[in-house]
mmCIF file of N, CA and C in Angstrom:
data_model
loop_
_atom_site.group_PDB
_atom_site.id
_atom_site.type_symbol
_atom_site.label_atom_id
_atom_site.label_comp_id
_atom_site.label_asym_id
_atom_site.label_seq_id
_atom_site.Cartn_x
_atom_site.Cartn_y
_atom_site.Cartn_z
ATOM 1 N N LEU A 116 10.071 -1.235 -19.045
ATOM 2 C CA LEU A 116 9.773 -1.941 -17.778
ATOM 3 C C LEU A 116 9.537 -3.421 -18.064
ATOM 4 N N SER A 117 8.705 -3.702 -19.196
ATOM 5 C CA SER A 117 8.410 -5.014 -19.453
ATOM 6 C C SER A 117 9.726 -5.823 -19.651
ATOM 7 N N ASP A 118 10.762 -5.166 -20.364
ATOM 8 C CA ASP A 118 12.067 -5.897 -20.608
ATOM 9 C C ASP A 118 12.763 -6.205 -19.340
ATOM 10 N N ILE A 119 12.733 -5.235 -18.358
ATOM 11 C CA ILE A 119 13.423 -5.404 -17.147
ATOM 12 C C ILE A 119 12.801 -6.611 -16.276
ATOM 13 N N VAL A 120 11.538 -6.519 -16.180
ATOM 14 C CA VAL A 120 10.850 -7.651 -15.441
ATOM 15 C C VAL A 120 11.037 -8.971 -16.091
ATOM 16 N N GLU A 121 11.046 -9.090 -17.362
ATOM 17 C CA GLU A 121 11.257 -10.340 -18.143
ATOM 18 C C GLU A 121 12.688 -10.733 -17.847
ATOM 19 N N ALA A 122 13.696 -9.868 -17.938
ATOM 20 C CA ALA A 122 15.061 -10.304 -17.758
ATOM 21 C C ALA A 122 15.294 -10.796 -16.347
ATOM 22 N N VAL A 123 14.767 -10.068 -15.317
ATOM 23 C CA VAL A 123 14.935 -10.560 -13.956
ATOM 24 C C VAL A 123 14.254 -11.882 -13.776
ATOM 25 N N CYS A 124 13.086 -12.074 -14.307
ATOM 26 C CA CYS A 124 12.439 -13.439 -14.196
ATOM 27 C C CYS A 124 13.310 -14.510 -14.747
ATOM 28 N N GLU A 125 13.806 -14.277 -16.010
ATOM 29 C CA GLU A 125 14.635 -15.303 -16.585
ATOM 30 C C GLU A 125 15.918 -15.644 -15.837
ATOM 31 N N GLU A 126 16.539 -14.631 -15.229
ATOM 32 C CA GLU A 126 17.725 -14.832 -14.434
ATOM 33 C C GLU A 126 17.343 -15.647 -13.160
ATOM 34 N N GLN A 127 16.280 -15.238 -12.482
ATOM 35 C CA GLN A 127 15.813 -15.942 -11.335
ATOM 36 C C GLN A 127 15.443 -17.331 -11.595
ATOM 37 N N GLU A 128 14.805 -17.634 -12.756
ATOM 38 C CA GLU A 128 14.476 -18.947 -13.177
ATOM 39 C C GLU A 128 15.633 -19.867 -13.170
ATOM 40 N N GLU A 129 16.718 -19.363 -13.762
ATOM 41 C CA GLU A 129 17.968 -20.188 -13.867
ATOM 42 C C GLU A 129 18.534 -20.382 -12.471
ATOM 43 N N LEU A 130 18.462 -19.416 -11.537
ATOM 44 C CA LEU A 130 19.060 -19.577 -10.303
ATOM 45 C C LEU A 130 18.326 -20.395 -9.333
ATOM 46 N N ASN A 131 16.982 -20.629 -9.572
ATOM 47 C CA ASN A 131 16.104 -21.366 -8.744
ATOM 48 C C ASN A 131 15.385 -22.440 -9.439
ATOM 49 N N ASP A 132 16.029 -23.496 -9.721
ATOM 50 C CA ASP A 132 15.591 -24.578 -10.487
ATOM 51 C C ASP A 132 14.637 -25.534 -9.875
ATOM 52 N N THR A 133 14.331 -25.330 -8.476
ATOM 53 C CA THR A 133 13.357 -26.195 -7.782
ATOM 54 C C THR A 133 12.045 -25.359 -7.732
ATOM 55 N N VAL A 134 11.880 -24.232 -8.324
ATOM 56 C CA VAL A 134 10.702 -23.469 -8.286
ATOM 57 C C VAL A 134 10.107 -23.352 -9.727
ATOM 58 N N THR A 135 8.827 -23.462 -9.858
ATOM 59 C CA THR A 135 8.238 -23.313 -11.105
ATOM 60 C C THR A 135 7.657 -21.843 -11.191
ATOM 61 N N PHE A 136 8.136 -21.259 -12.334
ATOM 62 C CA PHE A 136 7.779 -19.785 -12.551
ATOM 63 C C PHE A 136 6.674 -19.718 -13.548
ATOM 64 N N GLU A 137 5.766 -18.861 -13.311
ATOM 65 C CA GLU A 137 4.805 -18.461 -14.319
ATOM 66 C C GLU A 137 4.870 -16.973 -14.490
ATOM 67 N N LYS A 138 4.847 -16.495 -15.726
ATOM 68 C CA LYS A 138 4.880 -15.053 -15.910
ATOM 69 C C LYS A 138 3.769 -14.633 -16.759
ATOM 70 N N ASP A 139 3.185 -13.428 -16.404
ATOM 71 C CA ASP A 139 2.091 -12.764 -17.089
ATOM 72 C C ASP A 139 2.557 -11.259 -17.303
ATOM 73 N N ILE A 140 3.463 -11.037 -18.177
ATOM 74 C CA ILE A 140 4.071 -9.769 -18.344
ATOM 75 C C ILE A 140 3.467 -9.123 -19.619
ATOM 76 N N GLU A 141 2.787 -7.957 -19.412
ATOM 77 C CA GLU A 141 2.329 -7.213 -20.482
ATOM 78 C C GLU A 141 3.409 -6.616 -21.340
ATOM 79 N N PRO A 142 3.511 -6.852 -22.559
ATOM 80 C CA PRO A 142 4.665 -6.422 -23.392
ATOM 81 C C PRO A 142 4.594 -4.767 -23.574
ATOM 82 N N ASP A 143 5.674 -4.241 -23.821
ATOM 83 C CA ASP A 143 5.812 -2.768 -24.195
ATOM 84 C C ASP A 143 5.374 -1.776 -23.091
ATOM 85 N N ILE A 144 5.437 -2.160 -21.888
ATOM 86 C CA ILE A 144 5.138 -1.184 -20.899
ATOM 87 C C ILE A 144 6.398 -0.425 -20.647
ATOM 88 N N GLU A 145 6.321 0.945 -20.800
ATOM 89 C CA GLU A 145 7.498 1.737 -20.578
ATOM 90 C C GLU A 145 7.161 2.744 -19.449
ATOM 91 N N ALA A 146 8.254 2.981 -18.639
ATOM 92 C CA ALA A 146 8.159 3.985 -17.604
ATOM 93 C C ALA A 146 9.557 4.510 -17.295
ATOM 94 N N THR A 147 9.645 5.765 -16.846
ATOM 95 C CA THR A 147 10.890 6.313 -16.382
ATOM 96 C C THR A 147 11.223 5.786 -15.013
ATOM 97 N N VAL A 148 12.224 4.850 -14.926
ATOM 98 C CA VAL A 148 12.579 4.255 -13.674
ATOM 99 C C VAL A 148 14.071 4.168 -13.674
ATOM 100 N N ASP A 149 14.637 4.017 -12.465
ATOM 101 C CA ASP A 149 15.968 3.635 -12.261
ATOM 102 C C ASP A 149 16.092 2.170 -12.554
ATOM 103 N N VAL A 150 16.869 1.702 -13.605
ATOM 104 C CA VAL A 150 16.912 0.284 -13.866
ATOM 105 C C VAL A 150 17.499 -0.481 -12.808
ATOM 106 N N THR A 151 18.562 -0.063 -12.271
ATOM 107 C CA THR A 151 19.241 -0.722 -11.204
ATOM 108 C C THR A 151 18.340 -1.008 -9.976
ATOM 109 N N MET A 152 17.697 0.098 -9.547
ATOM 110 C CA MET A 152 16.712 -0.027 -8.435
ATOM 111 C C MET A 152 15.537 -0.931 -8.672
ATOM 112 N N ILE A 153 14.949 -0.906 -9.791
ATOM 113 C CA ILE A 153 13.810 -1.714 -10.163
ATOM 114 C C ILE A 153 14.246 -3.163 -10.203
ATOM 115 N N THR A 154 15.428 -3.380 -10.904
ATOM 116 C CA THR A 154 15.985 -4.727 -10.893
ATOM 117 C C THR A 154 16.228 -5.227 -9.545
ATOM 118 N N ARG A 155 16.794 -4.433 -8.632
ATOM 119 C CA ARG A 155 17.021 -4.836 -7.214
ATOM 120 C C ARG A 155 15.716 -5.189 -6.543
ATOM 121 N N MET A 156 14.721 -4.349 -6.754
ATOM 122 C CA MET A 156 13.438 -4.552 -6.189
ATOM 123 C C MET A 156 12.798 -5.917 -6.589
ATOM 124 N N MET A 157 12.810 -6.177 -7.849
ATOM 125 C CA MET A 157 12.277 -7.462 -8.505
ATOM 126 C C MET A 157 13.150 -8.640 -7.931
ATOM 127 N N GLU A 158 14.444 -8.508 -7.884
ATOM 128 C CA GLU A 158 15.328 -9.534 -7.311
ATOM 129 C C GLU A 158 14.938 -9.900 -5.942
ATOM 130 N N ASN A 159 14.756 -8.877 -5.080
ATOM 131 C CA ASN A 159 14.350 -9.067 -3.718
ATOM 132 C C ASN A 159 13.094 -9.824 -3.583
ATOM 133 N N LEU A 160 11.984 -9.304 -4.308
ATOM 134 C CA LEU A 160 10.743 -9.873 -4.250
ATOM 135 C C LEU A 160 10.718 -11.409 -4.579
ATOM 136 N N ILE A 161 11.440 -11.637 -5.735
ATOM 137 C CA ILE A 161 11.469 -13.074 -6.208
ATOM 138 C C ILE A 161 12.390 -13.923 -5.334
ATOM 139 N N THR A 162 13.439 -13.439 -4.850
ATOM 140 C CA THR A 162 14.244 -14.173 -3.907
ATOM 141 C C THR A 162 13.459 -14.514 -2.624
ATOM 142 N N ASN A 163 12.760 -13.569 -2.061
ATOM 143 C CA ASN A 163 11.847 -13.859 -0.944
ATOM 144 C C ASN A 163 10.883 -14.893 -1.178
ATOM 145 N N ALA A 164 10.276 -14.816 -2.385
ATOM 146 C CA ALA A 164 9.190 -15.754 -2.804
ATOM 147 C C ALA A 164 9.833 -17.232 -2.846
ATOM 148 N N CYS A 165 11.146 -17.229 -3.300
ATOM 149 C CA CYS A 165 11.806 -18.543 -3.319
ATOM 150 C C CYS A 165 12.186 -19.132 -2.020
ATOM 151 N N LYS A 166 12.584 -18.136 -1.071
ATOM 152 C CA LYS A 166 12.999 -18.536 0.206
ATOM 153 C C LYS A 166 11.909 -19.033 1.002
ATOM 154 N N PHE A 167 10.790 -18.233 1.058
ATOM 155 C CA PHE A 167 9.611 -18.464 2.036
ATOM 156 C C PHE A 167 8.464 -18.987 1.252
ATOM 157 N N GLY A 168 8.530 -19.042 -0.024
ATOM 158 C CA GLY A 168 7.327 -19.419 -0.853
ATOM 159 C C GLY A 168 7.286 -20.951 -0.948
ATOM 160 N N GLY A 169 6.341 -21.369 -1.684
ATOM 161 C CA GLY A 169 6.259 -22.835 -2.051
ATOM 162 C C GLY A 169 7.075 -23.175 -3.199
ATOM 163 N N ARG A 170 6.455 -23.856 -4.041
ATOM 164 C CA ARG A 170 7.225 -24.312 -5.297
ATOM 165 C C ARG A 170 6.706 -23.600 -6.561
ATOM 166 N N HIS A 171 5.778 -22.632 -6.374
ATOM 167 C CA HIS A 171 5.239 -21.996 -7.575
ATOM 168 C C HIS A 171 5.196 -20.537 -7.280
ATOM 169 N N ILE A 172 5.791 -19.727 -8.354
ATOM 170 C CA ILE A 172 5.824 -18.323 -8.155
ATOM 171 C C ILE A 172 5.219 -17.746 -9.531
ATOM 172 N N LYS A 173 4.465 -16.699 -9.320
ATOM 173 C CA LYS A 173 3.833 -16.008 -10.547
ATOM 174 C C LYS A 173 4.216 -14.588 -10.431
ATOM 175 N N VAL A 174 4.699 -14.099 -11.550
ATOM 176 C CA VAL A 174 5.189 -12.689 -11.696
ATOM 177 C C VAL A 174 4.276 -12.084 -12.782
ATOM 178 N N GLY A 175 3.786 -10.926 -12.489
ATOM 179 C CA GLY A 175 2.936 -10.188 -13.512
ATOM 180 C C GLY A 175 3.247 -8.727 -13.484
ATOM 181 N N LEU A 176 2.951 -8.193 -14.740
ATOM 182 C CA LEU A 176 3.184 -6.795 -14.991
ATOM 183 C C LEU A 176 1.982 -6.383 -15.920
ATOM 184 N N PHE A 177 1.275 -5.282 -15.469
ATOM 185 C CA PHE A 177 0.104 -4.904 -16.277
ATOM 186 C C PHE A 177 -0.261 -3.468 -15.938
ATOM 187 N N ARG A 178 -1.084 -2.826 -16.866
ATOM 188 C CA ARG A 178 -1.591 -1.500 -16.598
ATOM 189 C C ARG A 178 -2.934 -1.642 -15.971
ATOM 190 N N ASP A 179 -3.359 -0.616 -15.058
ATOM 191 C CA ASP A 179 -4.588 -0.778 -14.428
ATOM 192 C C ASP A 179 -5.052 0.661 -14.059
ATOM 193 N N ASN A 180 -6.012 1.241 -14.809
ATOM 194 C CA ASN A 180 -6.558 2.536 -14.497
ATOM 195 C C ASN A 180 -5.520 3.621 -14.210
ATOM 196 N N GLY A 181 -4.569 3.719 -15.168
ATOM 197 C CA GLY A 181 -3.613 4.780 -15.060
ATOM 198 C C GLY A 181 -2.362 4.504 -14.184
ATOM 199 N N GLU A 182 -2.334 3.238 -13.699
ATOM 200 C CA GLU A 182 -1.203 2.757 -12.906
ATOM 201 C C GLU A 182 -0.508 1.660 -13.602
ATOM 202 N N ILE A 183 0.691 1.452 -13.212
ATOM 203 C CA ILE A 183 1.513 0.265 -13.644
ATOM 204 C C ILE A 183 1.570 -0.576 -12.415
ATOM 205 N N CYS A 184 1.328 -1.895 -12.552
ATOM 206 C CA CYS A 184 1.359 -2.851 -11.496
ATOM 207 C C CYS A 184 2.316 -3.996 -11.671
ATOM 208 N N ILE A 185 3.071 -4.343 -10.696
ATOM 209 C CA ILE A 185 3.964 -5.460 -10.790
ATOM 210 C C ILE A 185 3.698 -6.304 -9.524
ATOM 211 N N PHE A 186 3.479 -7.570 -9.720
ATOM 212 C CA PHE A 186 3.174 -8.445 -8.550
ATOM 213 C C PHE A 186 4.039 -9.606 -8.591
ATOM 214 N N VAL A 187 4.405 -10.182 -7.316
ATOM 215 C CA VAL A 187 5.035 -11.461 -7.153
ATOM 216 C C VAL A 187 4.180 -12.249 -6.189
ATOM 217 N N ARG A 188 3.717 -13.402 -6.646
ATOM 218 C CA ARG A 188 2.789 -14.246 -5.866
ATOM 219 C C ARG A 188 3.454 -15.644 -5.651
ATOM 220 N N ASP A 189 3.377 -16.126 -4.398
ATOM 221 C CA ASP A 189 3.853 -17.450 -4.100
ATOM 222 C C ASP A 189 2.806 -18.249 -3.489
ATOM 223 N N ASP A 190 3.140 -19.510 -3.306
ATOM 224 C CA ASP A 190 2.145 -20.452 -2.603
ATOM 225 C C ASP A 190 2.726 -20.981 -1.404
ATOM 226 N N GLY A 191 3.541 -20.228 -0.677
ATOM 227 C CA GLY A 191 4.287 -20.650 0.435
ATOM 228 C C GLY A 191 3.733 -20.508 1.800
ATOM 229 N N ILE A 192 4.608 -20.177 2.749
ATOM 230 C CA ILE A 192 4.179 -20.133 4.219
ATOM 231 C C ILE A 192 3.228 -19.128 4.606
ATOM 232 N N GLY A 193 3.272 -18.012 3.776
ATOM 233 C CA GLY A 193 2.299 -16.872 4.072
ATOM 234 C C GLY A 193 2.758 -16.082 5.408
ATOM 235 N N ILE A 194 2.066 -15.070 5.696
ATOM 236 C CA ILE A 194 2.412 -14.090 6.688
ATOM 237 C C ILE A 194 1.165 -13.748 7.508
ATOM 238 N N ALA A 195 1.207 -13.986 8.761
ATOM 239 C CA ALA A 195 0.038 -13.667 9.573
ATOM 240 C C ALA A 195 -0.374 -12.257 9.491
ATOM 241 N N LYS A 196 -1.593 -11.943 9.582
ATOM 242 C CA LYS A 196 -2.135 -10.611 9.492
ATOM 243 C C LYS A 196 -1.531 -9.590 10.440
ATOM 244 N N GLU A 197 -1.272 -10.040 11.653
ATOM 245 C CA GLU A 197 -0.654 -9.050 12.544
ATOM 246 C C GLU A 197 0.767 -8.806 12.366
ATOM 247 N N ASP A 198 1.468 -9.629 11.446
ATOM 248 C CA ASP A 198 2.882 -9.470 11.109
ATOM 249 C C ASP A 198 3.026 -8.650 9.879
ATOM 250 N N GLN A 199 2.044 -8.530 8.992
ATOM 251 C CA GLN A 199 2.125 -7.945 7.709
ATOM 252 C C GLN A 199 2.663 -6.544 7.738
ATOM 253 N N PRO A 200 2.252 -5.520 8.591
ATOM 254 C CA PRO A 200 2.844 -4.321 8.645
ATOM 255 C C PRO A 200 4.287 -4.261 9.006
ATOM 256 N N LYS A 201 4.729 -5.239 9.728
ATOM 257 C CA LYS A 201 6.168 -5.274 10.242
ATOM 258 C C LYS A 201 7.138 -5.791 9.105
ATOM 259 N N VAL A 202 6.670 -6.350 7.998
ATOM 260 C CA VAL A 202 7.582 -6.916 7.111
ATOM 261 C C VAL A 202 8.315 -5.771 6.301
ATOM 262 N N TRP A 203 7.776 -4.540 6.370
ATOM 263 C CA TRP A 203 8.419 -3.413 5.741
ATOM 264 C C TRP A 203 9.495 -2.855 6.617
ATOM 265 N N GLU A 204 9.603 -3.166 7.862
ATOM 266 C CA GLU A 204 10.538 -2.550 8.871
ATOM 267 C C GLU A 204 11.867 -3.160 8.691
ATOM 268 N N ARG A 205 12.917 -2.330 8.752
ATOM 269 C CA ARG A 205 14.354 -2.878 8.694
ATOM 270 C C ARG A 205 14.570 -3.833 9.860
ATOM 271 N N PHE A 206 15.285 -4.936 9.477
ATOM 272 C CA PHE A 206 15.753 -5.939 10.460
ATOM 273 C C PHE A 206 14.619 -6.831 11.060
ATOM 274 N N TRP A 207 13.290 -6.486 10.681
ATOM 275 C CA TRP A 207 12.297 -7.361 11.250
ATOM 276 C C TRP A 207 12.316 -8.706 10.584
ATOM 277 N N GLN A 208 12.155 -9.781 11.318
ATOM 278 C CA GLN A 208 11.946 -11.172 10.836
ATOM 279 C C GLN A 208 10.903 -11.809 11.722
ATOM 280 N N ALA A 209 10.194 -12.761 11.022
ATOM 281 C CA ALA A 209 9.160 -13.535 11.798
ATOM 282 C C ALA A 209 9.870 -14.468 12.681
ATOM 283 N N ASP A 210 9.283 -14.806 13.758
ATOM 284 C CA ASP A 210 9.771 -15.788 14.746
ATOM 285 C C ASP A 210 10.234 -17.023 14.036
ATOM 286 N N SER A 211 11.578 -17.249 14.066
ATOM 287 C CA SER A 211 12.094 -18.426 13.355
ATOM 288 C C SER A 211 11.461 -19.804 13.722
ATOM 289 N N SER A 212 10.914 -19.969 14.819
ATOM 290 C CA SER A 212 10.227 -21.204 15.183
ATOM 291 C C SER A 212 8.970 -21.330 14.414
ATOM 292 N N ARG A 213 8.438 -20.308 13.782
ATOM 293 C CA ARG A 213 7.243 -20.410 12.991
ATOM 294 C C ARG A 213 7.384 -20.312 11.528
ATOM 295 N N THR A 214 8.641 -20.189 11.016
ATOM 296 C CA THR A 214 8.874 -20.001 9.630
ATOM 297 C C THR A 214 9.904 -20.912 9.124
ATOM 298 N N GLU A 215 10.095 -20.934 7.797
ATOM 299 C CA GLU A 215 11.070 -21.766 7.175
ATOM 300 C C GLU A 215 12.050 -20.906 6.518
ATOM 301 N N ASN A 216 12.988 -20.305 7.128
ATOM 302 C CA ASN A 216 13.894 -19.356 6.596
ATOM 303 C C ASN A 216 14.988 -20.145 5.785
ATOM 304 N N ARG A 217 14.620 -20.541 4.572
ATOM 305 C CA ARG A 217 15.533 -21.264 3.731
ATOM 306 C C ARG A 217 16.598 -20.177 3.209
ATOM 307 N N GLY A 218 17.786 -20.480 3.434
ATOM 308 C CA GLY A 218 18.874 -19.550 2.803
ATOM 309 C C GLY A 218 19.256 -18.365 3.656
ATOM 310 N N GLY A 219 18.643 -18.225 4.815
ATOM 311 C CA GLY A 219 18.983 -17.138 5.635
ATOM 312 C C GLY A 219 18.469 -15.732 5.216
ATOM 313 N N SER A 220 18.529 -14.745 6.067
ATOM 314 C CA SER A 220 17.884 -13.428 5.788
ATOM 315 C C SER A 220 18.410 -12.481 6.808
ATOM 316 N N ASN A 221 18.559 -11.214 6.504
ATOM 317 C CA ASN A 221 18.933 -10.253 7.502
ATOM 318 C C ASN A 221 17.903 -9.229 7.701
ATOM 319 N N GLY A 222 16.738 -9.343 7.039
ATOM 320 C CA GLY A 222 15.560 -8.486 7.313
ATOM 321 C C GLY A 222 15.624 -7.138 6.674
ATOM 322 N N LEU A 223 16.442 -6.978 5.676
ATOM 323 C CA LEU A 223 16.558 -5.665 4.913
ATOM 324 C C LEU A 223 15.864 -5.643 3.650
ATOM 325 N N GLY A 224 15.582 -6.765 3.015
ATOM 326 C CA GLY A 224 15.100 -6.824 1.638
ATOM 327 C C GLY A 224 13.789 -6.106 1.397
ATOM 328 N N LEU A 225 12.763 -6.398 2.256
ATOM 329 C CA LEU A 225 11.522 -5.692 2.022
ATOM 330 C C LEU A 225 11.556 -4.259 2.385
ATOM 331 N N ALA A 226 12.320 -3.901 3.401
ATOM 332 C CA ALA A 226 12.426 -2.413 3.618
ATOM 333 C C ALA A 226 12.974 -1.698 2.449
ATOM 334 N N MET A 227 13.995 -2.262 1.814
ATOM 335 C CA MET A 227 14.602 -1.725 0.608
ATOM 336 C C MET A 227 13.631 -1.701 -0.480
ATOM 337 N N VAL A 228 12.766 -2.719 -0.697
ATOM 338 C CA VAL A 228 11.787 -2.780 -1.724
ATOM 339 C C VAL A 228 10.842 -1.664 -1.477
ATOM 340 N N LYS A 229 10.333 -1.388 -0.282
ATOM 341 C CA LYS A 229 9.400 -0.321 0.018
ATOM 342 C C LYS A 229 10.087 0.978 -0.318
ATOM 343 N N GLN A 230 11.336 1.248 0.034
ATOM 344 C CA GLN A 230 11.980 2.481 -0.249
ATOM 345 C C GLN A 230 12.074 2.738 -1.765
ATOM 346 N N ILE A 231 12.410 1.672 -2.511
ATOM 347 C CA ILE A 231 12.566 1.750 -3.921
ATOM 348 C C ILE A 231 11.214 2.184 -4.530
ATOM 349 N N ALA A 232 10.131 1.508 -4.035
ATOM 350 C CA ALA A 232 8.841 1.877 -4.564
ATOM 351 C C ALA A 232 8.530 3.329 -4.314
ATOM 352 N N GLU A 233 8.790 3.855 -3.128
ATOM 353 C CA GLU A 233 8.509 5.172 -2.781
ATOM 354 C C GLU A 233 9.350 6.195 -3.536
ATOM 355 N N LEU A 234 10.547 5.806 -3.864
ATOM 356 C CA LEU A 234 11.449 6.738 -4.682
ATOM 357 C C LEU A 234 10.944 6.849 -6.108
ATOM 358 N N HIS A 235 10.146 5.905 -6.565
ATOM 359 C CA HIS A 235 9.531 5.957 -7.838
ATOM 360 C C HIS A 235 8.117 6.438 -7.849
ATOM 361 N N GLY A 236 7.725 7.033 -6.686
ATOM 362 C CA GLY A 236 6.356 7.588 -6.517
ATOM 363 C C GLY A 236 5.287 6.567 -6.421
ATOM 364 N N GLY A 237 5.753 5.307 -6.147
ATOM 365 C CA GLY A 237 4.776 4.225 -5.980
ATOM 366 C C GLY A 237 4.660 3.771 -4.575
ATOM 367 N N GLU A 238 3.985 2.622 -4.438
ATOM 368 C CA GLU A 238 3.752 2.062 -3.112
ATOM 369 C C GLU A 238 3.699 0.494 -3.223
ATOM 370 N N MET A 239 3.937 -0.199 -2.132
ATOM 371 C CA MET A 239 3.979 -1.580 -2.071
ATOM 372 C C MET A 239 2.654 -2.015 -1.221
ATOM 373 N N SER A 240 2.123 -3.110 -1.587
ATOM 374 C CA SER A 240 1.183 -3.756 -0.693
ATOM 375 C C SER A 240 1.365 -5.305 -0.588
ATOM 376 N N LEU A 241 0.675 -5.867 0.312
ATOM 377 C CA LEU A 241 0.797 -7.288 0.640
ATOM 378 C C LEU A 241 -0.515 -7.825 0.947
ATOM 379 N N GLU A 242 -0.754 -9.018 0.291
ATOM 380 C CA GLU A 242 -1.913 -9.801 0.561
ATOM 381 C C GLU A 242 -1.310 -11.196 1.038
ATOM 382 N N SER A 243 -1.719 -11.793 2.162
ATOM 383 C CA SER A 243 -1.096 -13.013 2.609
ATOM 384 C C SER A 243 -1.901 -13.587 3.677
ATOM 385 N N ALA A 244 -1.794 -14.866 3.818
ATOM 386 C CA ALA A 244 -2.467 -15.666 4.957
ATOM 387 C C ALA A 244 -1.564 -16.882 5.242
ATOM 388 N N PRO A 245 -1.444 -17.261 6.475
ATOM 389 C CA PRO A 245 -0.564 -18.377 6.806
ATOM 390 C C PRO A 245 -0.988 -19.675 5.987
ATOM 391 N N ARG A 246 0.079 -20.256 5.452
ATOM 392 C CA ARG A 246 -0.037 -21.575 4.690
ATOM 393 C C ARG A 246 -0.838 -21.304 3.342
ATOM 394 N N GLN A 247 -1.092 -20.089 2.972
ATOM 395 C CA GLN A 247 -1.802 -19.829 1.659
ATOM 396 C C GLN A 247 -1.030 -18.919 0.769
ATOM 397 N N GLY A 248 0.170 -18.598 1.120
ATOM 398 C CA GLY A 248 1.029 -17.816 0.218
ATOM 399 C C GLY A 248 0.937 -16.366 0.418
ATOM 400 N N SER A 249 1.663 -15.608 -0.369
ATOM 401 C CA SER A 249 1.690 -14.191 -0.289
ATOM 402 C C SER A 249 1.790 -13.585 -1.724
ATOM 403 N N THR A 250 1.215 -12.369 -1.778
ATOM 404 C CA THR A 250 1.336 -11.568 -3.095
ATOM 405 C C THR A 250 1.789 -10.170 -2.698
ATOM 406 N N PHE A 251 2.951 -9.831 -3.148
ATOM 407 C CA PHE A 251 3.571 -8.489 -3.018
ATOM 408 C C PHE A 251 3.226 -7.731 -4.365
ATOM 409 N N THR A 252 2.662 -6.542 -4.248
ATOM 410 C CA THR A 252 2.341 -5.693 -5.392
ATOM 411 C C THR A 252 2.937 -4.330 -5.249
ATOM 412 N N PHE A 253 3.560 -3.927 -6.411
ATOM 413 C CA PHE A 253 4.044 -2.568 -6.543
ATOM 414 C C PHE A 253 3.112 -1.830 -7.518
ATOM 415 N N ARG A 254 2.730 -0.647 -7.132
ATOM 416 C CA ARG A 254 1.915 0.189 -7.987
ATOM 417 C C ARG A 254 2.550 1.633 -8.178
ATOM 418 N N MET A 255 2.585 2.137 -9.352
ATOM 419 C CA MET A 255 2.935 3.475 -9.586
ATOM 420 C C MET A 255 2.184 4.099 -10.697
ATOM 421 N N ARG A 256 1.976 5.351 -10.699
ATOM 422 C CA ARG A 256 1.252 6.082 -11.649
ATOM 423 C C ARG A 256 1.931 6.062 -12.994
ATOM 424 N N GLU A 257 1.305 5.855 -14.103
ATOM 425 C CA GLU A 257 1.861 5.958 -15.446
ATOM 426 C C GLU A 257 2.136 7.573 -15.653
ATOM 427 N N ALA A 258 3.267 7.733 -16.402
ATOM 428 C CA ALA A 258 3.660 9.096 -16.687
ATOM 429 C C ALA A 258 2.800 9.696 -17.794
#
């Protein structure tokens, strides 16, 4: 898992040269996962952070009390408390007059992220506030 997260971060750094990446990836974390799905999940989270985030993104992977945690944090536009449950719904997008949708979006990415998390026996969570950025966290039990 450490290698997957590291590889996706390196690829995304090359594709997004206007964003500063910080990585805090614990080495040698292993898990039984679908490589393609976890790669897609990470790509979606980082792509969203680049589109709606500010200019700094931090990606982390660590162990915590029998769980494996991956997070993607940005310093961008953030998400209002009342809208946070909606981000996981297919086709939902925030009112375009209040957001900066750089690069377009069809509203499927986070619904797919949630589904991938659940298929791995995990869950997604979100911490965010308007103009203070967002942190998306994936947690799954260690085998």
